[in-house]
CSV table of C-alpha atoms and ligand atoms in Angstrom, one decimal:
chain,number,residue,atom,x,y,z
A,1,UNK,CA,-1.5,5.7,-3.1
A,2,UNK,CA,-2.2,1.9,-3.2
A,3,UNK,CA,-5.9,1.3,-4.4
A,4,UNK,CA,-6.2,-1.6,-2.2
A,5,UNK,CA,-5.1,0.3,0.9
A,6,UNK,CA,-7.4,3.2,-0.1
A,7,UNK,CA,-10.4,0.9,-0.6
A,8,UNK,CA,-9.6,-1.1,2.6
A,9,UNK,CA,-9.4,2.1,4.5
A,10,UNK,CA,-12.8,3.2,3.4
A,11,UNK,CA,-14.3,-0.3,4.4
A,12,UNK,CA,-12.6,-0.2,7.9
A,13,UNK,CA,-14.1,3.4,8.4
A,14,UNK,CA,-17.6,2.2,7.4
A,15,UNK,CA,-17.3,-0.9,9.7
A,16,UNK,CA,-16.5,1.1,12.8
A,17,UNK,CA,-20.1,1.3,13.8
A,18,UNK,CA,-21.5,-1.8,12.1
A,19,UNK,CA,-23.1,-4.7,13.7
A,20,UNK,CA,-20.4,-6.5,15.8
A,21,UNK,CA,-22.2,-10.0,15.2
A,22,UNK,CA,-21.8,-9.4,11.4
A,23,UNK,CA,-18.4,-7.6,11.1
A,24,UNK,CA,-15.1,-8.8,12.5
A,25,UNK,CA,-13.9,-5.2,12.4
A,26,UNK,CA,-17.0,-3.9,14.3
A,27,UNK,CA,-16.5,-6.7,16.7
A,28,UNK,CA,-12.9,-5.5,17.5
A,29,UNK,CA,-14.0,-1.9,17.9
A,30,UNK,CA,-16.7,-3.0,20.2
A,31,UNK,CA,-14.0,-4.7,22.5
A,32,UNK,CA,-11.9,-1.5,22.4
A,33,UNK,CA,-8.4,-0.4,21.7
A,34,UNK,CA,-6.7,-2.9,23.9
A,35,UNK,CA,-8.2,-5.8,22.1
A,36,UNK,CA,-7.1,-4.3,18.7
A,37,UNK,CA,-3.6,-3.8,20.1
A,38,UNK,CA,-3.6,-7.5,21.4
A,39,UNK,CA,-4.3,-8.6,17.8
A,40,UNK,CA,-1.4,-6.3,16.5
A,41,UNK,CA,1.0,-8.0,19.0
A,42,UNK,CA,-0.4,-11.5,18.1
A,43,UNK,CA,0.0,-11.0,14.5
A,44,UNK,CA,3.5,-9.4,14.9
A,45,UNK,CA,4.6,-12.6,16.7
A,46,UNK,CA,3.2,-14.8,14.0
A,47,UNK,CA,4.9,-12.8,11.3
A,48,UNK,CA,8.1,-13.2,13.1
A,49,UNK,CA,7.7,-16.9,13.5
A,50,UNK,CA,6.7,-17.2,9.9
A,51,UNK,CA,9.8,-15.3,8.7
A,52,UNK,CA,12.2,-17.5,10.8
A,53,UNK,CA,10.4,-20.6,9.4
A,54,UNK,CA,10.7,-19.3,6.0
A,55,UNK,CA,14.5,-18.8,6.3
A,56,UNK,CA,14.7,-22.5,7.1
A,57,UNK,CA,12.3,-23.9,4.7
A,58,UNK,CA,12.5,-21.5,1.8
A,59,UNK,CA,8.6,-21.5,1.7
A,60,UNK,CA,7.4,-17.8,2.0
A,61,UNK,CA,3.7,-18.1,1.5
A,62,UNK,CA,3.1,-18.0,5.4
A,63,UNK,CA,5.2,-14.8,5.7
A,64,UNK,CA,3.0,-13.1,3.1
A,65,UNK,CA,-0.2,-14.4,4.8
A,66,UNK,CA,0.9,-13.2,8.3
A,67,UNK,CA,2.3,-9.9,7.2
A,68,UNK,CA,-1.2,-9.3,5.5
A,69,UNK,CA,-2.9,-10.1,8.9
A,70,UNK,CA,-0.5,-7.7,10.6
A,71,UNK,CA,-1.0,-4.9,8.2
A,72,UNK,CA,-4.7,-5.4,8.5
A,73,UNK,CA,-4.8,-5.1,12.3
A,74,UNK,CA,-2.4,-2.1,12.2
A,75,UNK,CA,-4.9,-0.5,9.8
A,76,UNK,CA,-7.8,-1.3,12.2
A,77,UNK,CA,-5.6,0.5,15.0
A,78,UNK,CA,-5.0,3.5,12.8
A,79,UNK,CA,-8.6,3.7,11.9
A,80,UNK,CA,-9.5,3.5,15.7
A,81,UNK,CA,-7.2,6.6,16.4
A,82,UNK,CA,-8.8,8.6,13.4
A,83,UNK,CA,-5.9,7.8,11.0
A,84,UNK,CA,-5.9,6.4,7.5
A,85,UNK,CA,-3.4,4.4,5.4
A,86,UNK,CA,-2.5,7.6,3.5
A,87,UNK,CA,-1.1,9.0,6.6
A,88,UNK,CA,1.5,6.3,6.8
A,89,UNK,CA,2.1,6.2,3.1
A,90,UNK,CA,2.7,9.9,3.1
A,91,UNK,CA,5.2,9.5,5.9
A,92,UNK,CA,7.0,6.8,4.0
A,93,UNK,CA,7.0,8.9,0.8
A,94,UNK,CA,8.5,11.8,2.7
A,95,UNK,CA,11.4,9.5,4.0
A,96,UNK,CA,11.9,8.0,0.5
A,97,UNK,CA,12.3,11.6,-0.9
A,98,UNK,CA,14.5,12.6,2.0
A,99,UNK,CA,16.9,9.7,1.5
A,100,UNK,CA,16.9,10.3,-2.3
A,101,UNK,CA,18.1,13.8,-1.6
A,102,UNK,CA,20.8,12.6,0.8
A,103,UNK,CA,22.1,10.1,-1.6
A,104,UNK,CA,22.3,12.8,-4.3
A,105,UNK,CA,24.1,15.2,-1.8
A,106,UNK,CA,26.7,12.6,-0.9
A,107,UNK,CA,27.2,11.8,-4.7
A,108,UNK,CA,27.8,15.6,-5.4
A,109,UNK,CA,30.4,15.9,-2.7
B,201,PRT,N1,-8.7,-8.1,5.4
B,201,PRT,C1,-9.3,-8.6,6.3
B,201,PRT,C2,-8.8,-9.4,7.2
B,201,PRT,N2,-7.6,-10.0,7.4
B,201,PRT,C3,-7.7,-10.9,8.4
B,201,PRT,N3,-8.8,-10.7,9.0
B,201,PRT,C4,-9.4,-11.4,10.2
B,201,PRT,O1,-8.5,-11.3,11.2
B,201,PRT,C5,-8.5,-12.5,12.0
B,201,PRT,C6,-7.1,-13.0,12.3
B,201,PRT,O2,-6.9,-13.4,13.5
B,201,PRT,P1,-6.4,-14.9,13.8
B,201,PRT,O3,-5.4,-15.3,12.9
B,201,PRT,O4,-6.0,-14.8,15.3
B,201,PRT,O5,-7.8,-15.8,13.7
B,201,PRT,P2,-9.0,-15.8,14.8
B,201,PRT,O6,-8.6,-16.9,15.7
B,201,PRT,O7,-10.3,-16.0,13.9
B,201,PRT,O8,-9.1,-14.4,15.6
B,201,PRT,P3,-9.6,-14.2,17.1
B,201,PRT,O9,-10.9,-15.0,17.3
B,201,PRT,O10,-8.3,-14.6,17.9
B,201,PRT,O11,-9.8,-12.7,17.2
B,201,PRT,C7,-9.3,-13.5,11.3
B,201,PRT,O12,-10.6,-13.6,12.0
B,201,PRT,C8,-9.4,-12.9,9.9
B,201,PRT,O13,-10.7,-13.3,9.2
B,201,PRT,C9,-9.6,-9.9,8.3
B,201,PRT,N4,-10.9,-9.6,8.5
B,201,PRT,C10,-11.4,-8.7,7.4
B,201,PRT,N5,-10.7,-8.2,6.3
B,201,PRT,C11,-11.1,-7.2,5.5
B,201,PRT,O14,-12.0,-6.3,6.2
B,201,PRT,C12,-13.2,-6.0,5.6
B,201,PRT,C13,-14.3,-5.9,6.7
B,201,PRT,O15,-14.4,-7.0,7.3
B,201,PRT,P4,-15.7,-7.2,8.2
B,201,PRT,O16,-15.6,-6.4,9.4
B,201,PRT,O17,-15.7,-8.7,8.7
B,201,PRT,O18,-17.0,-7.0,7.4
B,201,PRT,C14,-13.4,-7.2,4.7
B,201,PRT,O19,-14.1,-7.0,3.6
B,201,PRT,C15,-12.1,-7.8,4.4
B,201,PRT,O20,-11.7,-7.1,3.2
């Protein structure tokens, strides 16, 4: 699993009950799930706008920046629900293995 995601997952867990005045993550938890979901929605929209701009301009820096914000807020959402990055990575890995097997099966026909 990605070291960055694993370490960030641990930090997010530790910040759940931190001082909301000192921690952005704690401040989101203090405001509740709806606030976290609002941020996920906002970052999703910002990512879409950045991607459309990037296609026009060829400048992709903002897409990476906004996607990082989106991933970050979805990780806070998962943490709120008692999940961790590994849960999503395991799901992706299982799909990857499945499609690999399907490709092999179609090649073998
Ligand atoms: N990776 C991040 C990270 N990415 C984005 N953000 C914050 O997400 C917010 C993005 O929202 P916006 O772009 O809408 O900016 P904003 O106007 O400041 O946000 P709002 O006031 O609208 O909520 C910003 O405040 C960013 O600082 C992050 N805040 C924290 N982290 C990591 O989370 C860890 C814990 O953070 P704290 O809880 O602050 O200790 C840190 O060590 C960092 O590694």
